[in-house]
Amino acid sequence: MTKYNWGMIGTGWIAHEMADALNSVNGEIYAVADVNEKALRTFSSEKHIQHSYLNPDEMINDPNVDVIYIATPHNFHYGYIMKALEAGKHVFAEKAITVNAQQLNNVRKLAEEKGLIVTEGLTLLHMPLYKKIKGLIQSGKLGQIKLVQVNFGSLKDYDVRNRFFNKDLAGGALLDIGGYATAFARSFLKSQPVSVLTTVDYFETGVDEQSGIILKNLDDQLAVMALSMRAKQPKRGVISGTGGYIEISNYPRATRASITYTEDAHTETHDVITAGDESLALQYEVRDMQRYIEQGHDDGEFALSFDVMNILTNVRNQWGMKYPFDQIKSEQEEKYGVKL
Ligand SMILES: NC(=O)c1ccc[n+]([C@@H]2O[C@H](COP(=O)([O-])OP(=O)(O)OC[C@H]3O[C@@H](n4cnc5c(N)ncnc54)[C@H](O)[C@@H]3O)[C@@H](O)[C@H]2O)c1
């Protein structure tokens, strides 16, 4: 595999894990950028990174950088993605890749025009278990898939300033964890939902704290999702068909699925499938991204991210929950969606 020069933007929680994955797969990381100088210095020394930049734009324009990885709060993703694409760099952006579908549509157009790869860090799309599950579904052993149930609930510390609750940093459960649940649901629906029902409770800062979402498509399939940010739930997905169901715990980084076959209303048999290693989750992401670059296209991940972001935007429009940067105002914001 070719070695790529990655440039990371952000040195927070997930960037630490990604730096370890990049070092494991590539042996080294070319560059890192962050607007927080102290965090930048500590991170680049701890992770043995060759170049560090206090101005992310300078790193994006460093001709030696091949791929930009973005791990800032969501609201900054779009601006950096667009700048990276304009500079001719491939992009791997953490979830939520953008804050709305309009931004992602602009990303899609620019990436196509430039012939560059853009991938969202939706870990479940890179876990080997899902290939096996899809193969099982395609074999027809579960009959016709009718219903997907999926939830994600975390208990975030009560801190109105942190990114989870801060509207100015695109806070709320939908963008933080809803992408995982929606990506799981959409992965097992044959077509994009045409009907979306939802209801929401807000946190005191005005971001969504918990919600219920039901999706329905024209293939007689439903998905039912529950999200919460102040009440822990097991991260569990169930895919049910006319011939049985699959249960997956810890689905964002799953390595094991339990299957119950229901031959008729009275007979059940059980099986288990396993694949992958949870501790390698981000290494799978890096390996996939580098493979996409080498082959010149992804395996359908961007299209799935696009469907997911359209669902999330539909949901948020129904709630009427707007972020300050949803409004495109100046010429620069017209182009990039956020003030840069
Ligand atoms: N894939 C996953 O499993 C996973 C897990 C956690 C978070 N995430 C995503 O990663 C992103 C970061 O989350 P986190 O929990 O690591 O956040 P964090 O708050 O721990 O880190 C954010 C980093 O971005 C930097 N930053 C802030 N504004 C910036 C700017 N304008 N330019 C450059 N750097 C800036 C901060 O200094 C900090 O280093 C979010 O979008 C989140 O949803 C993904």
Coordinates of C-alpha atoms and ligand atoms in Angstrom, one line a residue:
M1 CA 0.0 0.0 0.0
T2 CA 1.3 3.5 -0.9
K3 CA 2.2 5.7 2.1
Y4 CA 0.2 8.9 2.2
N5 CA 1.1 12.2 3.9
W6 CA -1.9 12.9 6.2
G7 CA -2.5 16.3 7.7
M8 CA -4.7 16.3 10.7
I9 CA -6.9 19.3 11.8
G10 CA -7.9 19.1 15.5
T11 CA -6.1 17.5 18.4
G12 CA -9.0 16.6 20.7
W13 CA -10.5 13.3 21.9
I14 CA -11.0 11.4 18.6
A15 CA -7.8 12.9 17.0
H16 CA -5.7 11.0 19.6
E17 CA -7.2 7.7 18.6
M18 CA -6.9 8.6 14.9
A19 CA -3.2 9.6 15.3
D20 CA -2.5 6.2 16.8
A21 CA -4.3 4.5 13.9
L22 CA -2.4 6.6 11.3
N23 CA 1.0 5.8 13.0
S24 CA 0.1 2.1 13.1
V25 CA -0.9 1.9 9.4
N26 CA 1.6 4.4 7.9
G27 CA 4.4 4.5 10.5
E28 CA 4.3 8.3 10.7
I29 CA 2.0 11.4 10.4
Y30 CA 3.2 14.2 8.2
A31 CA 1.4 17.2 9.8
V32 CA -1.1 18.5 12.4
A33 CA -2.9 21.8 12.8
D34 CA -4.9 23.3 15.7
V35 CA -5.9 26.8 16.7
N36 CA -5.0 25.9 20.4
E37 CA -1.2 26.3 20.5
K38 CA -0.7 24.4 23.8
A39 CA -2.7 21.4 22.6
L40 CA -1.0 21.4 19.3
R41 CA 2.5 21.3 20.8
T42 CA 1.7 18.6 23.2
F43 CA -0.1 16.5 20.6
S44 CA 2.6 16.8 17.9
S45 CA 5.3 15.8 20.4
E46 CA 3.3 12.9 21.9
K47 CA 2.4 11.5 18.4
H48 CA 5.8 12.2 16.8
I49 CA 4.3 14.4 14.1
Q50 CA 6.9 16.0 11.8
H51 CA 5.2 19.4 11.0
S52 CA 2.7 21.4 13.1
Y53 CA 0.7 24.4 12.1
L54 CA -1.3 27.0 14.2
N55 CA -3.0 28.0 11.0
P56 CA -4.9 25.0 9.4
D57 CA -5.1 26.9 6.1
E58 CA -1.3 26.8 5.8
M59 CA -1.2 23.1 6.4
I60 CA -4.0 22.5 3.8
N61 CA -1.9 24.4 1.2
D62 CA 1.3 22.5 2.1
P63 CA 2.1 20.8 -1.3
N64 CA 3.4 17.7 0.5
V65 CA 0.0 16.9 2.2
D66 CA -2.1 14.3 0.3
V67 CA -5.0 13.8 2.7
I68 CA -6.7 16.1 5.2
Y69 CA -8.3 14.6 8.3
I70 CA -10.8 16.9 10.1
A71 CA -11.6 16.4 13.8
T72 CA -12.9 19.8 14.9
P73 CA -16.4 20.5 16.2
H74 CA -18.9 19.8 13.3
N75 CA -19.5 23.5 12.4
F76 CA -15.9 23.9 11.2
H77 CA -15.9 20.8 9.0
Y78 CA -17.5 22.3 5.9
G79 CA -15.1 25.3 5.6
Y80 CA -12.0 23.0 5.9
I81 CA -13.4 20.4 3.6
M82 CA -14.1 23.0 0.8
K83 CA -10.6 24.6 1.2
A84 CA -8.9 21.2 1.2
L85 CA -10.8 20.2 -2.0
E86 CA -9.9 23.5 -3.7
A87 CA -6.2 22.8 -2.7
G88 CA -6.5 19.3 -4.4
K89 CA -6.5 17.3 -1.2
H90 CA -8.5 14.2 -0.4
V91 CA -10.6 14.5 2.8
F92 CA -11.5 12.2 5.6
A93 CA -13.9 14.2 7.9
E94 CA -15.2 13.1 11.2
K95 CA -19.0 12.7 11.6
A96 CA -21.1 14.8 11.3
I97 CA -19.4 15.5 8.0
T98 CA -21.3 18.8 7.5
V99 CA -24.2 20.4 9.4
N100 CA -26.8 20.1 6.7
A101 CA -27.5 18.6 3.3
Q102 CA -27.0 21.8 1.4
Q103 CA -23.4 22.0 2.5
L104 CA -22.8 18.3 1.7
N105 CA -24.3 18.8 -1.8
N106 CA -21.7 21.6 -2.3
V107 CA -19.0 19.2 -1.1
R108 CA -20.2 16.5 -3.5
K109 CA -20.1 18.8 -6.5
L110 CA -16.6 20.1 -5.8
A111 CA -15.2 16.6 -5.0
E112 CA -16.6 15.3 -8.3
E113 CA -15.3 18.3 -10.2
K114 CA -11.8 17.8 -8.7
G115 CA -11.8 14.0 -8.9
L116 CA -11.1 13.7 -5.1
I117 CA -12.2 11.3 -2.4
V118 CA -14.3 12.6 0.5
T119 CA -15.2 10.1 3.3
E120 CA -17.0 10.6 6.6
G121 CA -15.7 8.9 9.8
L122 CA -18.8 6.8 10.3
T123 CA -16.9 3.9 11.8
L124 CA -19.5 1.3 11.3
L125 CA -19.2 1.6 7.5
H126 CA -15.6 0.3 7.8
M127 CA -16.1 -2.6 10.3
P128 CA -15.6 -6.0 8.5
L129 CA -18.6 -7.5 10.3
Y130 CA -21.0 -5.5 8.1
K131 CA -19.8 -7.1 4.9
K132 CA -20.7 -10.5 6.4
I133 CA -24.1 -9.2 7.5
K134 CA -24.9 -7.8 4.1
G135 CA -23.8 -11.1 2.5
L136 CA -26.1 -13.0 4.9
I137 CA -29.0 -10.7 4.0
Q138 CA -28.3 -11.0 0.2
S139 CA -28.3 -14.8 0.6
G140 CA -32.0 -14.5 1.4
K141 CA -31.7 -16.5 4.6
L142 CA -33.5 -13.8 6.6
G143 CA -36.3 -13.4 4.0
Q144 CA -37.4 -9.9 3.1
I145 CA -36.1 -7.2 5.5
K146 CA -39.1 -5.4 6.9
L147 CA -38.0 -3.5 10.0
V148 CA -34.8 -1.9 11.4
Q149 CA -34.7 -0.7 15.0
V150 CA -31.7 1.2 16.3
N151 CA -30.9 3.5 19.2
F152 CA -28.0 5.5 20.6
G153 CA -28.0 7.1 24.0
S154 CA -25.1 8.6 25.8
L155 CA -25.0 10.4 29.2
K156 CA -23.0 13.5 28.6
D157 CA -21.8 15.5 31.7
Y158 CA -23.9 18.5 32.4
D159 CA -21.8 21.3 31.0
V160 CA -23.7 23.9 28.9
R161 CA -20.5 25.1 27.3
N162 CA -19.2 21.9 25.8
R163 CA -19.7 21.1 22.1
F164 CA -22.5 18.5 22.9
F165 CA -24.8 21.2 24.2
N166 CA -23.5 24.4 22.5
K167 CA -25.6 25.6 19.6
D168 CA -22.7 27.7 18.2
L169 CA -20.7 24.4 17.9
A170 CA -23.5 22.5 16.2
G171 CA -24.5 20.7 19.4
G172 CA -27.3 18.3 19.9
A173 CA -27.8 14.5 19.8
L174 CA -28.9 14.4 16.2
L175 CA -25.6 15.6 14.7
D176 CA -23.4 14.0 17.4
I177 CA -24.8 10.5 17.5
G178 CA -27.8 10.5 15.1
G179 CA -25.5 9.9 12.1
Y180 CA -24.5 6.5 13.5
A181 CA -28.1 5.4 14.0
T182 CA -29.2 6.8 10.7
A183 CA -26.3 5.2 8.9
F184 CA -27.1 1.8 10.4
A185 CA -30.8 2.2 9.5
R186 CA -30.1 3.4 5.9
S187 CA -27.6 0.6 5.4
F188 CA -30.3 -2.0 5.7
L189 CA -33.1 -0.1 3.9
K190 CA -33.2 -0.8 0.2
S191 CA -34.1 2.7 -0.7
Q192 CA -34.1 6.3 0.8
P193 CA -37.1 6.9 3.0
V194 CA -39.9 9.0 1.5
S195 CA -41.6 9.5 4.8
V196 CA -40.0 10.8 8.0
L197 CA -41.9 11.2 11.3
T198 CA -40.2 12.7 14.4
T199 CA -40.6 14.3 17.7
V200 CA -38.0 16.0 20.0
D201 CA -37.2 17.2 23.5
Y202 CA -34.8 20.1 23.8
F203 CA -32.0 20.7 26.3
E204 CA -31.9 24.1 28.0
T205 CA -29.4 25.5 25.5
G206 CA -31.9 25.0 22.6
V207 CA -30.2 21.9 21.1
D208 CA -32.0 18.5 20.8
E209 CA -31.5 16.4 23.9
Q210 CA -33.6 13.4 22.8
S211 CA -35.7 12.4 19.9
G212 CA -37.7 9.6 18.2
I213 CA -37.5 9.2 14.4
I214 CA -39.4 6.8 12.1
L215 CA -38.4 6.3 8.5
K216 CA -40.5 4.6 5.8
N217 CA -39.6 3.9 2.2
L218 CA -41.4 2.7 -0.9
D219 CA -40.1 -0.9 -0.4
D220 CA -42.4 -1.5 2.5
Q221 CA -39.6 -1.1 5.0
L222 CA -39.6 0.9 8.3
A223 CA -36.8 2.0 10.6
V224 CA -37.4 3.2 14.1
M225 CA -34.7 5.2 15.9
A226 CA -34.3 6.6 19.4
L227 CA -31.5 9.1 20.3
S228 CA -30.7 10.6 23.7
M229 CA -27.8 12.6 25.2
R230 CA -28.8 12.7 28.9
A231 CA -29.9 9.1 29.3
K232 CA -27.7 6.1 28.4
Q233 CA -29.1 3.4 26.2
P234 CA -27.4 0.3 24.9
K235 CA -26.1 0.9 21.4
R236 CA -28.2 -1.8 19.8
G237 CA -29.5 -2.4 16.3
V238 CA -32.0 -5.1 15.2
I239 CA -32.6 -6.0 11.6
S240 CA -35.8 -8.0 11.2
G241 CA -37.0 -10.0 8.1
T242 CA -39.6 -12.5 7.3
G243 CA -37.1 -15.3 7.9
G244 CA -35.5 -14.1 11.1
Y245 CA -33.6 -11.2 12.8
I246 CA -30.1 -10.0 13.5
E247 CA -29.1 -8.3 16.8
I248 CA -26.0 -6.2 16.9
S249 CA -24.7 -4.7 20.2
N250 CA -22.3 -1.8 20.2
Y251 CA -23.1 -1.4 16.5
P252 CA -20.8 1.6 15.7
R253 CA -17.8 -0.7 16.2
A254 CA -19.5 -4.1 16.2
T255 CA -17.6 -7.4 15.8
R256 CA -20.3 -9.8 16.7
A257 CA -24.0 -10.3 15.6
S258 CA -26.6 -12.8 16.9
I259 CA -29.0 -14.3 14.4
T260 CA -32.3 -15.9 15.1
Y261 CA -33.9 -17.7 12.2
T262 CA -37.7 -18.0 12.3
E263 CA -38.6 -20.7 9.8
D264 CA -42.2 -20.4 10.9
A265 CA -44.2 -19.0 13.8
H266 CA -43.1 -21.8 16.1
T267 CA -39.5 -22.8 15.2
E268 CA -36.4 -20.7 16.0
T269 CA -32.7 -21.6 15.5
H270 CA -29.8 -19.4 16.5
D271 CA -26.4 -18.6 15.1
V272 CA -23.6 -16.1 15.7
I273 CA -21.2 -14.4 13.3
T274 CA -18.0 -12.5 14.2
A275 CA -15.5 -10.4 12.2
G276 CA -12.9 -7.8 13.0
D277 CA -11.4 -6.3 16.1
E278 CA -12.9 -3.3 17.9
S279 CA -9.5 -1.9 18.8
L280 CA -8.6 -1.7 15.1
A281 CA -11.7 0.4 14.2
L282 CA -9.9 3.5 13.1
Q283 CA -7.2 1.5 11.4
Y284 CA -10.0 0.0 9.2
E285 CA -11.0 3.6 8.4
V286 CA -7.5 4.6 7.4
R287 CA -6.9 1.5 5.3
D288 CA -10.3 2.0 3.5
M289 CA -9.6 5.7 2.8
Q290 CA -6.2 4.9 1.3
R291 CA -7.7 2.1 -0.8
Y292 CA -10.4 4.5 -2.1
I293 CA -7.6 6.9 -3.1
E294 CA -5.7 4.2 -4.9
Q295 CA -8.7 2.8 -6.7
G296 CA -10.0 6.3 -7.5
H297 CA -13.5 5.8 -5.9
D298 CA -15.0 4.7 -2.7
D299 CA -17.3 1.6 -2.2
G300 CA -20.5 3.7 -1.9
E301 CA -19.7 5.3 1.5
F302 CA -20.2 8.9 0.3
A303 CA -23.6 8.1 -1.2
L304 CA -24.6 6.6 2.1
S305 CA -23.4 9.7 4.0
F306 CA -25.3 11.9 1.6
D307 CA -28.5 9.9 2.2
V308 CA -27.9 10.1 6.0
M309 CA -27.3 13.9 5.9
N310 CA -30.5 14.4 3.9
I311 CA -32.5 12.4 6.5
L312 CA -30.8 14.4 9.4
T313 CA -31.6 17.7 7.6
N314 CA -35.2 16.6 7.0
V315 CA -35.6 15.8 10.7
R316 CA -34.1 19.1 11.8
N317 CA -36.3 21.0 9.4
Q318 CA -39.4 19.4 10.8
W319 CA -38.3 20.4 14.3
G320 CA -37.5 23.9 13.1
M321 CA -34.2 23.7 14.9
K322 CA -31.7 26.1 13.2
Y323 CA -28.0 26.7 13.8
P324 CA -26.6 30.2 13.3
F325 CA -24.5 28.9 10.3
D326 CA -27.5 27.3 8.5
Q327 CA -28.2 30.8 7.2
I328 CA -26.0 31.6 4.3
K329 CA -25.3 35.4 4.3
S330 CA -22.1 36.9 3.0
E331 CA -20.4 36.0 -0.3
Q332 CA -17.8 34.0 1.5
E333 CA -20.4 32.2 3.5
E334 CA -22.3 31.7 0.3
K335 CA -19.3 29.7 -0.9
Y336 CA -18.3 27.9 2.3
G337 CA -21.4 28.0 4.5
V338 CA -19.5 29.3 7.5
K339 CA -17.4 32.3 8.3
L340 CA -13.8 31.3 7.7
Ligands
LIG1 N1 -15.7 8.7 14.8 C1 -15.8 8.7 16.1 O1 -15.9 7.7 16.8 C2 -15.9 10.0 16.8 C3 -15.8 10.1 18.2 C4 -15.8 11.3 18.8 C5 -16.0 12.5 18.0 N2 -16.1 12.4 16.7 C6 -16.2 13.7 15.9 O2 -14.9 14.3 15.8 C7 -15.1 15.7 15.9 C8 -14.3 16.2 17.1 O3 -14.8 15.6 18.3 P1 -13.9 15.5 19.7 O4 -14.8 14.8 20.7 O5 -12.6 15.0 19.4 O6 -13.8 17.1 20.0 P2 -12.8 17.8 21.0 O7 -13.5 19.0 21.5 O8 -12.2 16.9 21.9 O9 -11.6 18.3 20.0 C9 -11.9 19.3 19.0 C10 -10.5 19.8 18.5 O10 -10.7 20.8 17.5 C11 -9.9 22.0 17.8 N3 -10.6 23.1 17.1 C12 -11.6 23.8 17.6 N4 -11.9 24.8 16.7 C13 -11.0 24.7 15.7 C14 -10.8 25.4 14.5 N5 -11.6 26.4 14.1 N6 -9.8 25.1 13.7 C15 -9.0 24.1 14.0 N7 -9.1 23.3 15.2 C16 -10.1 23.6 16.0 C17 -9.8 22.0 19.3 O11 -8.8 22.8 19.7 C18 -9.7 20.6 19.6 O12 -8.3 20.1 19.5 C19 -16.6 16.0 16.1 O13 -17.1 16.3 14.8 C20 -17.1 14.7 16.6 O14 -18.5 14.4 16.2 C21 -16.0 11.2 16.1

